[in-house]
mmCIF file of C-alpha atoms and ligand atoms in Angstrom:
data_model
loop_
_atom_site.group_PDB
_atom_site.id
_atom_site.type_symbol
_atom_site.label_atom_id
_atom_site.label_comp_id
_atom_site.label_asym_id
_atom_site.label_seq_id
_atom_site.Cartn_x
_atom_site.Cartn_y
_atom_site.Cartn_z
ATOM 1 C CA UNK E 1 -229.576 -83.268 86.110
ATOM 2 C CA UNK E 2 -230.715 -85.159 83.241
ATOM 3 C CA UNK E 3 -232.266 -87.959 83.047
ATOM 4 C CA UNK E 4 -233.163 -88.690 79.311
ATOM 5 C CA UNK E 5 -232.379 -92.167 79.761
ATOM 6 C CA UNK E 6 -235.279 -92.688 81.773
ATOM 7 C CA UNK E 7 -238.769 -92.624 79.389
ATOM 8 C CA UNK E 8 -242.355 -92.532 80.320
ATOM 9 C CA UNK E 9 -244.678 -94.801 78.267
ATOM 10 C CA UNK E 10 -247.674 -93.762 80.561
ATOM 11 C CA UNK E 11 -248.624 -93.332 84.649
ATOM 12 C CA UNK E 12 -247.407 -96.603 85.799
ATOM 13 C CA UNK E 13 -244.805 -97.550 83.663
ATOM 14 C CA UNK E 14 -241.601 -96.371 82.972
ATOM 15 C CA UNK E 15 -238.111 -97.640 80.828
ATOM 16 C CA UNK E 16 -235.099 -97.434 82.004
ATOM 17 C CA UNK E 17 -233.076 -96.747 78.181
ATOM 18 C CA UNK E 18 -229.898 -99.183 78.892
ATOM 19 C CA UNK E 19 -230.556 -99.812 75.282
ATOM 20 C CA UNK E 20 -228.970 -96.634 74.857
ATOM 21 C CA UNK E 21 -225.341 -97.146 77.084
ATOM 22 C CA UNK E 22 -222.933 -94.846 75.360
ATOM 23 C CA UNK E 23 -221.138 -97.751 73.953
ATOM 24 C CA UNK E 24 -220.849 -98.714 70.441
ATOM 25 C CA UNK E 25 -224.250 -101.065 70.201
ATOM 26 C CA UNK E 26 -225.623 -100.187 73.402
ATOM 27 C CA UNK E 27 -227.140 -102.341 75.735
ATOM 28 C CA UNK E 28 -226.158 -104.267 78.535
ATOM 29 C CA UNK E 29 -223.257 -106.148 77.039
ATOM 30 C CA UNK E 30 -222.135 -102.550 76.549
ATOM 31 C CA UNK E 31 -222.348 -101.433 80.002
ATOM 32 C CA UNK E 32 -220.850 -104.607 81.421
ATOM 33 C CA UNK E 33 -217.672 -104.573 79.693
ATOM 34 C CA UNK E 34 -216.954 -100.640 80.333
ATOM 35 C CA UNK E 35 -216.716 -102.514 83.867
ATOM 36 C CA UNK E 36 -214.643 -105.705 82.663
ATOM 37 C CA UNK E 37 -212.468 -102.916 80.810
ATOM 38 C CA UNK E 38 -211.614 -101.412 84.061
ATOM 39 C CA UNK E 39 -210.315 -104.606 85.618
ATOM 40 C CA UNK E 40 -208.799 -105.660 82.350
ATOM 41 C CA UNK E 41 -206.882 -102.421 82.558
ATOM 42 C CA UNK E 42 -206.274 -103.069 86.118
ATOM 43 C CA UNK E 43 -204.571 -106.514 85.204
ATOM 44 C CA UNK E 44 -202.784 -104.727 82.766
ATOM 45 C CA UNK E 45 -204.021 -107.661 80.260
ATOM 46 C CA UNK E 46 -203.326 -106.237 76.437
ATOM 47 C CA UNK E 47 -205.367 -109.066 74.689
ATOM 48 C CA UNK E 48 -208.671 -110.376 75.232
ATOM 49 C CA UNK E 49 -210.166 -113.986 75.130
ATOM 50 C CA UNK E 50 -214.005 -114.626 75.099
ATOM 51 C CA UNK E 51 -217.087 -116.840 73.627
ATOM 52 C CA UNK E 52 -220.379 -116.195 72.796
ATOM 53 C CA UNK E 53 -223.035 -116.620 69.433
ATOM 54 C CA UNK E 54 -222.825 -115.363 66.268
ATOM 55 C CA UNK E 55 -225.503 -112.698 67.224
ATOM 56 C CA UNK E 56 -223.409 -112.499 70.349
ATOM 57 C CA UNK E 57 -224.076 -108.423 72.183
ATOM 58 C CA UNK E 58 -221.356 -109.854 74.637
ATOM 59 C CA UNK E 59 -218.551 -111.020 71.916
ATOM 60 C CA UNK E 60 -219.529 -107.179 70.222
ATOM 61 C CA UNK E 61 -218.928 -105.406 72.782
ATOM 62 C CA UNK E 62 -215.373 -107.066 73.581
ATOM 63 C CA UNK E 63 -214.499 -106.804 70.251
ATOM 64 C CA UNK E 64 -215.598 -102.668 70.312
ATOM 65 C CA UNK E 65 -213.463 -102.516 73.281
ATOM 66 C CA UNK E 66 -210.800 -104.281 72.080
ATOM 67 C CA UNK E 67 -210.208 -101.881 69.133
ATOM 68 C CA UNK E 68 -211.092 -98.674 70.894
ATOM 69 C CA UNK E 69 -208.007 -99.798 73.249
ATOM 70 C CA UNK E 70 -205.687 -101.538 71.002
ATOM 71 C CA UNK E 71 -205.955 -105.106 72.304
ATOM 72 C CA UNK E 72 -205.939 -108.187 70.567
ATOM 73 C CA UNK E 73 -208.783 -109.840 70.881
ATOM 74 C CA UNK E 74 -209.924 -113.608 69.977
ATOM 75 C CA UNK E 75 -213.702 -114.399 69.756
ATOM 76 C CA UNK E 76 -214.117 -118.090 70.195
ATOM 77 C CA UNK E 77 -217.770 -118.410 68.317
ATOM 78 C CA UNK E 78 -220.738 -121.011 68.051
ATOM 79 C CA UNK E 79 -223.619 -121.792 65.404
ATOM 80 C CA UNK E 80 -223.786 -120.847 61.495
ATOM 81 C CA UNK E 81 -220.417 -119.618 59.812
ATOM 82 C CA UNK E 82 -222.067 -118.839 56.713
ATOM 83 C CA UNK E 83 -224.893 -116.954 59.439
ATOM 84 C CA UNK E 84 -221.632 -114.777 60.582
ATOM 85 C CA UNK E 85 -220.214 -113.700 57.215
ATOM 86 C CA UNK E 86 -223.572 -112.331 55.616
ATOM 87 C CA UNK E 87 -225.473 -111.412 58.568
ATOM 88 C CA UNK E 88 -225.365 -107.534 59.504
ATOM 89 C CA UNK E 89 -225.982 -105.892 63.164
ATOM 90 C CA UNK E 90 -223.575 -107.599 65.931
ATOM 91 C CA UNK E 91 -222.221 -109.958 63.042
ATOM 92 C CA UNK E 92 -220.888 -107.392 60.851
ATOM 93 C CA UNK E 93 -219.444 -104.944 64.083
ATOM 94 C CA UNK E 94 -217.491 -108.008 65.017
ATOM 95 C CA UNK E 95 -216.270 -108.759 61.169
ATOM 96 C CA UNK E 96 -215.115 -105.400 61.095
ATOM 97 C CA UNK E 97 -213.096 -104.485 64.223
ATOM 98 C CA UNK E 98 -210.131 -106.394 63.824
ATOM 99 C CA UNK E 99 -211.210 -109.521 65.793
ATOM 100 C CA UNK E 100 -209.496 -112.585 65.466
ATOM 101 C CA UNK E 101 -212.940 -114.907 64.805
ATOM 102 C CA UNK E 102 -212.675 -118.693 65.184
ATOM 103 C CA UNK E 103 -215.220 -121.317 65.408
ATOM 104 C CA UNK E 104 -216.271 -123.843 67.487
ATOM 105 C CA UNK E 105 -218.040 -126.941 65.660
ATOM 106 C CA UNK E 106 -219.493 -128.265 68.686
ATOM 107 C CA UNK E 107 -220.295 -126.373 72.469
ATOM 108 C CA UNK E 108 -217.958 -128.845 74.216
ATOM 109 C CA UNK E 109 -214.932 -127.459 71.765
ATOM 110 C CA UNK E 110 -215.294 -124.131 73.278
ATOM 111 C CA UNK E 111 -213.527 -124.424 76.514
ATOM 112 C CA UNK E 112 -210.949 -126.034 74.689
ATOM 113 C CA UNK E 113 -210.615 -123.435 71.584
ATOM 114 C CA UNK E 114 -210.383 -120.439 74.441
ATOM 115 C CA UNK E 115 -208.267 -122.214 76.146
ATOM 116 C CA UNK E 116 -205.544 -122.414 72.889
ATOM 117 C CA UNK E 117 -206.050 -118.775 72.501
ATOM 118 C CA UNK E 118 -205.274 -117.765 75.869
ATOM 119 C CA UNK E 119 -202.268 -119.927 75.444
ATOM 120 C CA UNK E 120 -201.098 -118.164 72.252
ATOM 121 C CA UNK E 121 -201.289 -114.794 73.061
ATOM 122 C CA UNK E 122 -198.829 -115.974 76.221
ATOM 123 C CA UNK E 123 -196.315 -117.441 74.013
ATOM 124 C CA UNK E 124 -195.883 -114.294 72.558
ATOM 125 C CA UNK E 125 -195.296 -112.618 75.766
ATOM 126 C CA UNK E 126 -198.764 -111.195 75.712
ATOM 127 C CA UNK E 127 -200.905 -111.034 78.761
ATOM 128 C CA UNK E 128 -204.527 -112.107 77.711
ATOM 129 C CA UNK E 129 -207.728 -111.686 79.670
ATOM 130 C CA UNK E 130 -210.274 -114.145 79.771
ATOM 131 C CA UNK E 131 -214.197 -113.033 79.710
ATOM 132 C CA UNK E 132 -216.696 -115.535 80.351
ATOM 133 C CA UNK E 133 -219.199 -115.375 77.793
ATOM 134 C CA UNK E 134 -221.965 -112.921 78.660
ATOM 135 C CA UNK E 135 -219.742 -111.646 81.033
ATOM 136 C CA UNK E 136 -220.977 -113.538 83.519
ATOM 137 C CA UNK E 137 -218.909 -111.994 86.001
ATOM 138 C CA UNK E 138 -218.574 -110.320 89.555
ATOM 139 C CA UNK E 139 -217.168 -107.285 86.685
ATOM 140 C CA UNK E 140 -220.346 -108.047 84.603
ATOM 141 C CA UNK E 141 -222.272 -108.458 87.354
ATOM 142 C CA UNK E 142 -221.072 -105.399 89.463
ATOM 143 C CA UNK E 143 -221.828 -103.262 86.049
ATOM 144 C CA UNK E 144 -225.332 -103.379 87.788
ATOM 145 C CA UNK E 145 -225.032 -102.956 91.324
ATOM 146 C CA UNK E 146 -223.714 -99.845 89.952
ATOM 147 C CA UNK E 147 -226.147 -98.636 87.597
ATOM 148 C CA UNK E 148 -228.946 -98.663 90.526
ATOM 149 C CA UNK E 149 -227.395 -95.634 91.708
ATOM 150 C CA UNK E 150 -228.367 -94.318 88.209
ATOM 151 C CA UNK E 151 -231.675 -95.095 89.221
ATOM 152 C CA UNK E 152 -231.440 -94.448 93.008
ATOM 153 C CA UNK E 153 -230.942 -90.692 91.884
ATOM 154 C CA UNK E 154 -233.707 -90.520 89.291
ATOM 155 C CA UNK E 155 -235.681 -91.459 92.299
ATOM 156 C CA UNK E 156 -235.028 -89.394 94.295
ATOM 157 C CA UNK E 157 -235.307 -86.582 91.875
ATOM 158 C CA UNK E 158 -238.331 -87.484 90.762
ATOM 159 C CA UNK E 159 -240.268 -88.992 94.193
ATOM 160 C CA UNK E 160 -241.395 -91.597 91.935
ATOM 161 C CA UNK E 161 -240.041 -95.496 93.319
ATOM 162 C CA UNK E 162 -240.981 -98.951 91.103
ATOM 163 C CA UNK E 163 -242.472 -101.297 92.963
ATOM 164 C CA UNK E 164 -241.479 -104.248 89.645
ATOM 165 C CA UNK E 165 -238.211 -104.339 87.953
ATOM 166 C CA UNK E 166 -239.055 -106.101 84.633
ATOM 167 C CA UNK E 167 -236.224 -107.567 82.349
ATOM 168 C CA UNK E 168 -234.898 -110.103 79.740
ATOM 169 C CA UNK E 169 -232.893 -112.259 81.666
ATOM 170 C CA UNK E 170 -229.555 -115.131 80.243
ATOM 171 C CA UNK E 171 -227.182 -115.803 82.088
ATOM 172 C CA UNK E 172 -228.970 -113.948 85.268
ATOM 173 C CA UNK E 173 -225.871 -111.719 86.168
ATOM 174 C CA UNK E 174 -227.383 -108.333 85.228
ATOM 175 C CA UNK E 175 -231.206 -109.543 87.552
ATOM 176 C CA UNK E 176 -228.497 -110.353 89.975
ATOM 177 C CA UNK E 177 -226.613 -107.212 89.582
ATOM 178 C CA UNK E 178 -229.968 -105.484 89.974
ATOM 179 C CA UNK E 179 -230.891 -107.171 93.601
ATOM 180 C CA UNK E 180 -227.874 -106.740 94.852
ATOM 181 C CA UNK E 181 -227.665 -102.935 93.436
ATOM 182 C CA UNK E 182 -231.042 -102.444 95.112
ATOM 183 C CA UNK E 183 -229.602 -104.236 98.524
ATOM 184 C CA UNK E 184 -227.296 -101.484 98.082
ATOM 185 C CA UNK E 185 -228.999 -98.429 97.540
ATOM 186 C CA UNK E 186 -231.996 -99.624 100.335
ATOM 187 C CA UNK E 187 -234.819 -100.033 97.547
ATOM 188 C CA UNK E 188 -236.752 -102.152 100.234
ATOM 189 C CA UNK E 189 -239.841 -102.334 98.543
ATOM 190 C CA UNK E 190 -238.957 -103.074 95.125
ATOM 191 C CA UNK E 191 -238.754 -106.492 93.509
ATOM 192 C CA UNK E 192 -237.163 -107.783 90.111
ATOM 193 C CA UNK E 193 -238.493 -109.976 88.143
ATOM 194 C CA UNK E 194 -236.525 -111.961 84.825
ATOM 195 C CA UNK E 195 -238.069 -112.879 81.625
ATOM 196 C CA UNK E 196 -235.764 -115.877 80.529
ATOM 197 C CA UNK E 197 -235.471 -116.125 77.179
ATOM 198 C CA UNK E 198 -234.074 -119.145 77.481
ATOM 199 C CA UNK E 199 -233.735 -121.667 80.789
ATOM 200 C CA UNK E 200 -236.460 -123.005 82.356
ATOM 201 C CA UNK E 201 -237.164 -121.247 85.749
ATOM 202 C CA UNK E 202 -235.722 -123.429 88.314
ATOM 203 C CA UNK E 203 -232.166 -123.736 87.021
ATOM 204 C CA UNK E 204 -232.434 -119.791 86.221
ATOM 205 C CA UNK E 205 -233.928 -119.037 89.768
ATOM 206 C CA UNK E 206 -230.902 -120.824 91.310
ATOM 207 C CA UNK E 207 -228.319 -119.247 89.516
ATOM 208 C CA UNK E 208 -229.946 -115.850 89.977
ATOM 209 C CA UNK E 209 -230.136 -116.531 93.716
ATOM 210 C CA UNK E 210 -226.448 -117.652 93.981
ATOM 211 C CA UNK E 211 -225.094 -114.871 91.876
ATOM 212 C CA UNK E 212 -226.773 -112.326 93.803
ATOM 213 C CA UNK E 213 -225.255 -113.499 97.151
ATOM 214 C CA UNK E 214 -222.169 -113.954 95.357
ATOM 215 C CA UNK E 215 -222.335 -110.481 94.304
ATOM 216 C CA UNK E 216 -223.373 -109.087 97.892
ATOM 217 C CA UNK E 217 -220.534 -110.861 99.578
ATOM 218 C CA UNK E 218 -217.908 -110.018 97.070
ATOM 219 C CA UNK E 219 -218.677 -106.108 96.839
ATOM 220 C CA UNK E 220 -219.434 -106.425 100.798
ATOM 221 C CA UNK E 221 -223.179 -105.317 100.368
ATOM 222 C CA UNK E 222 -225.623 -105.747 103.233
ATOM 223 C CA UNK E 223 -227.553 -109.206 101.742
ATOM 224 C CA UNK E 224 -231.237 -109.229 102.220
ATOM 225 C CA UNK E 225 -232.144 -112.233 101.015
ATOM 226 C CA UNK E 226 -234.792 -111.292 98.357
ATOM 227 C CA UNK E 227 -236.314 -114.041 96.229
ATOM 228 C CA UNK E 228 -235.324 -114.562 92.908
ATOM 229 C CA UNK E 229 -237.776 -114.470 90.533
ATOM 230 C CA UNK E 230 -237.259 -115.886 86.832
ATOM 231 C CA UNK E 231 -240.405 -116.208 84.852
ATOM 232 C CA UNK E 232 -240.632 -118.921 81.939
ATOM 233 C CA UNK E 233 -243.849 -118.627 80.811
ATOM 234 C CA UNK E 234 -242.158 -116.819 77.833
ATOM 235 C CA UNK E 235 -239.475 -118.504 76.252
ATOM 236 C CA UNK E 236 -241.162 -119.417 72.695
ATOM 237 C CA UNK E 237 -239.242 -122.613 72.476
ATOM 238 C CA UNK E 238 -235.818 -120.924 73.496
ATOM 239 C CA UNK E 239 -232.975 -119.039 73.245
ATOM 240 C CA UNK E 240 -233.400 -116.967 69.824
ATOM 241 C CA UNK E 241 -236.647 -118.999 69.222
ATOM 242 C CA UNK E 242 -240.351 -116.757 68.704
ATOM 243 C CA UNK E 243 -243.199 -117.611 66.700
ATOM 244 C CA UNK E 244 -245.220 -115.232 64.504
ATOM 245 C CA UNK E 245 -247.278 -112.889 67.440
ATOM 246 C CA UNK E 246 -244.008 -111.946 69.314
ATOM 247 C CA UNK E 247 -242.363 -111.124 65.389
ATOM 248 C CA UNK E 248 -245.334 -109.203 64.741
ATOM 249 C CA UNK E 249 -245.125 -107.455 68.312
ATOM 250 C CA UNK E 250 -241.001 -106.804 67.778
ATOM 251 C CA UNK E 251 -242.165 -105.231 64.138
ATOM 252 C CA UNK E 252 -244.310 -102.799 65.671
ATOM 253 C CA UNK E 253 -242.272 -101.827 68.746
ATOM 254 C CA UNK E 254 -240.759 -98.624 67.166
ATOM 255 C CA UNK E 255 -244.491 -97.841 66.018
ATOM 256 C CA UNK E 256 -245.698 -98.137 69.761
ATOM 257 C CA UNK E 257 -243.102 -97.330 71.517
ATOM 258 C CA UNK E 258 -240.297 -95.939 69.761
ATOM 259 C CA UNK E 259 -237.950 -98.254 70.837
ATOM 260 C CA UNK E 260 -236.669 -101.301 69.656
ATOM 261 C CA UNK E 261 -237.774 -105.133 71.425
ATOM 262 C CA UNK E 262 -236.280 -107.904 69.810
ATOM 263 C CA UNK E 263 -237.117 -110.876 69.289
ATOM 264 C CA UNK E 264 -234.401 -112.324 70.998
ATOM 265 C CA UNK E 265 -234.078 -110.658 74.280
ATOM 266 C CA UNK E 266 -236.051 -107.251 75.191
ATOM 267 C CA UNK E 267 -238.964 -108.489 73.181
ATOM 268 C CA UNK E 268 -239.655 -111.528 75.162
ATOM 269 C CA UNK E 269 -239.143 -109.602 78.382
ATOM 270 C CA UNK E 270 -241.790 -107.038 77.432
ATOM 271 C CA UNK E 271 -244.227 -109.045 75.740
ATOM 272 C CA UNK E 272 -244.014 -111.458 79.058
ATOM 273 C CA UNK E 273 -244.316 -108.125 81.652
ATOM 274 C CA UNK E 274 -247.226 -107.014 79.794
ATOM 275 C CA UNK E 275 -248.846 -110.481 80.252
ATOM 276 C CA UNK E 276 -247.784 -110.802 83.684
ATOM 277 C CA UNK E 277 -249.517 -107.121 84.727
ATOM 278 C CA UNK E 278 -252.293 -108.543 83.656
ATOM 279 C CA UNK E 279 -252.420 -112.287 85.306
ATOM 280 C CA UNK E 280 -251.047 -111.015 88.794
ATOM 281 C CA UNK E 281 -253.153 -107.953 88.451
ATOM 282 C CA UNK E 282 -250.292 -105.464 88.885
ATOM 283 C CA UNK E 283 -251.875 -102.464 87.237
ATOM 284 C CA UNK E 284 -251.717 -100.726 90.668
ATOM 285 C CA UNK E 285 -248.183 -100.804 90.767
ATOM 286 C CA UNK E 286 -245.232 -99.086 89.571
ATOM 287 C CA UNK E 287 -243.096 -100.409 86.605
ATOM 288 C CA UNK E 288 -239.583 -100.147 85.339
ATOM 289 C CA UNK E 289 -238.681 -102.022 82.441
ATOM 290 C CA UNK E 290 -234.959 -102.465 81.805
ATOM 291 C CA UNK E 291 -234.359 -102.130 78.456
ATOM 292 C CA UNK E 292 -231.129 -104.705 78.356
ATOM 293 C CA UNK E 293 -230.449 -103.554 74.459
ATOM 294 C CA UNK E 294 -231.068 -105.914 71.702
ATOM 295 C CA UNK E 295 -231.006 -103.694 69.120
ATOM 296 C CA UNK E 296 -228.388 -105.064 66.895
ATOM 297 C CA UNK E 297 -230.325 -108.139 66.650
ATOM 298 C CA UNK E 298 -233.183 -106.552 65.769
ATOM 299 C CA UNK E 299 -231.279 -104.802 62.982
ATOM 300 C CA UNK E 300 -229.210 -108.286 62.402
ATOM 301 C CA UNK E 301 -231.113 -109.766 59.284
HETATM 302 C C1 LIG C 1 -227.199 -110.807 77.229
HETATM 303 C C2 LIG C 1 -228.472 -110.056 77.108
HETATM 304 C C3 LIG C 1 -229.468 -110.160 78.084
HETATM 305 C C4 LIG C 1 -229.343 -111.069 79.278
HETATM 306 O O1 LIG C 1 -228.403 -110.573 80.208
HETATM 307 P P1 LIG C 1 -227.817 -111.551 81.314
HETATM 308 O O2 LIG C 1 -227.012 -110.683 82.185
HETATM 309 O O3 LIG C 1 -227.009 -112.570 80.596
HETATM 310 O O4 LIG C 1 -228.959 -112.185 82.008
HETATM 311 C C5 LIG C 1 -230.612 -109.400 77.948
HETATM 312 N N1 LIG C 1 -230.770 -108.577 76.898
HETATM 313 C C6 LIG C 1 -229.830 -108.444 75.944
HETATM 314 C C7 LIG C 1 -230.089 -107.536 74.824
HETATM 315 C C8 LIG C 1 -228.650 -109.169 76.019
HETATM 316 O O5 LIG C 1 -227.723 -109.042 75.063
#
C-alpha cells in the first residue's frame, strides 16, 4: 500500500497531506464535499446553493464540483467585491467555473440571499441543494470520521500511533469529524487538539463537543466522551488576521518544510502546535499534524 500522503518531518512528528485530497484545490473543503456530492447525488439535487468568503476553500470546492457534474451552482458571497475580481487562488477558480456569484452587503443578508436562490432554481423546476457554508455538516462532518480509517491503516502498517492530533480548526466539523472517526476506529489513546483561527475557545469548545456527539449518534458510533480541546492562544486578532512573525513563518514554510502553511488556516495551526510542544512539554509524544489545505490562499495574492 501506499501511503505518500503521510510525510515525516522528523521522529516525533508526522503530517497527514490532506492538503493534497485529489480534488481540484485540495484540502479539506475538498474532501468534504466529495462526501456532500454523494448525498447531493443521492437527493438527486441538480443545482447547488451555498455561502462562504471571498477566499472561501468551501464555496471552491462547490463550485469545482458543480462544474465537474453539470450543476448549477449559486455562491452567495461576503467581504470585498473588488477583493473577488482581481484576487487569484480560490477567487479566480470560483470566477472561472461557471458559478453564478452574488454578494451579500451585510452577514445578516446572507440567509436571506440563499434563501432567493434556492427559491429560483425551484421555479424553474430545478431541485437545488443547500450547503451550509464550510460544510458544516453531518456530510462535511462524516468526510472525517471516514478519513481516520485512512489513518487507522497507516497505523497499523506502520506500528507507529499519535498520541496529538494537531489542526486548524473553523467551524469545528472536521476536529469533530476526527473524534468521532477515532471513537470509531478505537484510537483510545489519542487526543485532538484545534488551533482556531478564529473563535475564542469556549464557544469553539462547545460546538466541537456538540458536533462530535452529533456526529457519533447520527453515524451510530460508540461515543466516548472525549474532551474537546480548541486552543486560542493563536488567533492573531482573527479570522484571516496575522501579524508580521506568522507572515514571515508562512513565507518560509516551503523552505522548511516543503509544504505550504498559510496564513489563514494551516499556518496558525502549526505555528500554535509548535508552541504548544513546547509549553505542555510534549516532545515525548507522538504528533500528527493535519494539514487541512490552505494552499490557495497562500497562492491568493
Ligand atoms: C475551512 C478550513 C479549515 C477549518 O475547517 P473546519 O471544519 O471548518 O473547522 C481549516 N483549514 C482550511 C484550509 C480550511 O479551508
Amino acid at each position: 500500500m501506499n501511503f505518500d500522503w503521510i510525510q515525516q518531518i522528523n521522529e516525533k512528528l508526522f503530517i497527514f497531506r490532506d492538503d493534497l485530497f485529489p480534488f481540484l484545490g485540495g484540502g479539506n473543503k475538498g474532501r468534504k464535499m466529495k462526501a456532500v456530492g454523494l448525498d447531493v447525488f443521492s437527493k438527486k439535487a441538480n443545482a447547488i446553493v451555498t455561502t462562504g468568503g471571498v477566499q472561501s476553500n468551501h464555496c471552491r470546492a462547490a463550485a469545482v464540483f458543480a462544474a465537474q457534474n453539470k450543476l448549477e451552482c449559486s455562491l452567495v458571497l461576503h467581504g470585498s467585491a473588488e477583493d473577488f475580481y482581481k484576487d487569484s487562488g480560490n477567487a479566480k477558480i470560483m470566477r472561472m467555473s461557471g458559478s453564478k456569484i452574488i454578494f451579500a452587503s451585510a452577514p445578516a443578508e446572507i440567509g436571506t440571499l440563499m434563501n432567493a436562490e434556492m427559491k429560483y432554481y425551484e421555479e424553474r423546476g430545478l431541485k437545488p441543494y443547500y450547503i451550509w457554508g464550510g460544510a458544516h455538516t453531518m456530510e462535511g462532518g462524516g468526510a472525517y470520521i471516514d478519513a481516520v480509517a485512512e489513518l487507522k491503516d497507516y497505523c497499523v502498517q506502520s506500528n507507529w500511533h499519535p498520541d496529538l492530533i494537531f489542526l486548524a480548526s473553523g467551524t469545528g466539523s472536521t476536529q469533530a469529524g476526527l473524534m468521532a472517526g477515532l471513537d470509531k476506529f478505537g484510537f483510545e489513546n489519542t487526543a485532538v487538539v484545534g488551533m482556531s483561527i478564529a473563535r475564542r475557545s469556549a464557544q469553539a469548545t462547545e460546538i466541537v463537543a456538540k458536533f462530535y456527539q452529533d456526529l457519533c449518534a447520527h453515524y451510530n458510533i460508540k461515543f466516548t466522551n472525549q474532551k474537546a480541546i480548541v486552543v486560542d492562544d493563536y488567533l492573531f486578532g482573527g479570522y484571516e488576521k496575522y501579524d508580521s512573525e506568522l507572515k514571515a513563518f508562512s513565507d518560509s514554510s516551503i523552505r522548511d518544510y516543503g509544504f505550504i502553511l498559510d496564513t489563514c488556516y494551516s499556518g496558525k495551526a502549526f505555528y500554535g502546535m509548535l508552541q504548544y510542544i513546547r509549553k505542555y512539554d510534549v516532545t515525548k509524544k507522538n504528533i500528527l499534524f493535519w494539514h487541512t489545505g490552505g494552499v490557495l490562499n497562500f497562492l491568493a495574492r
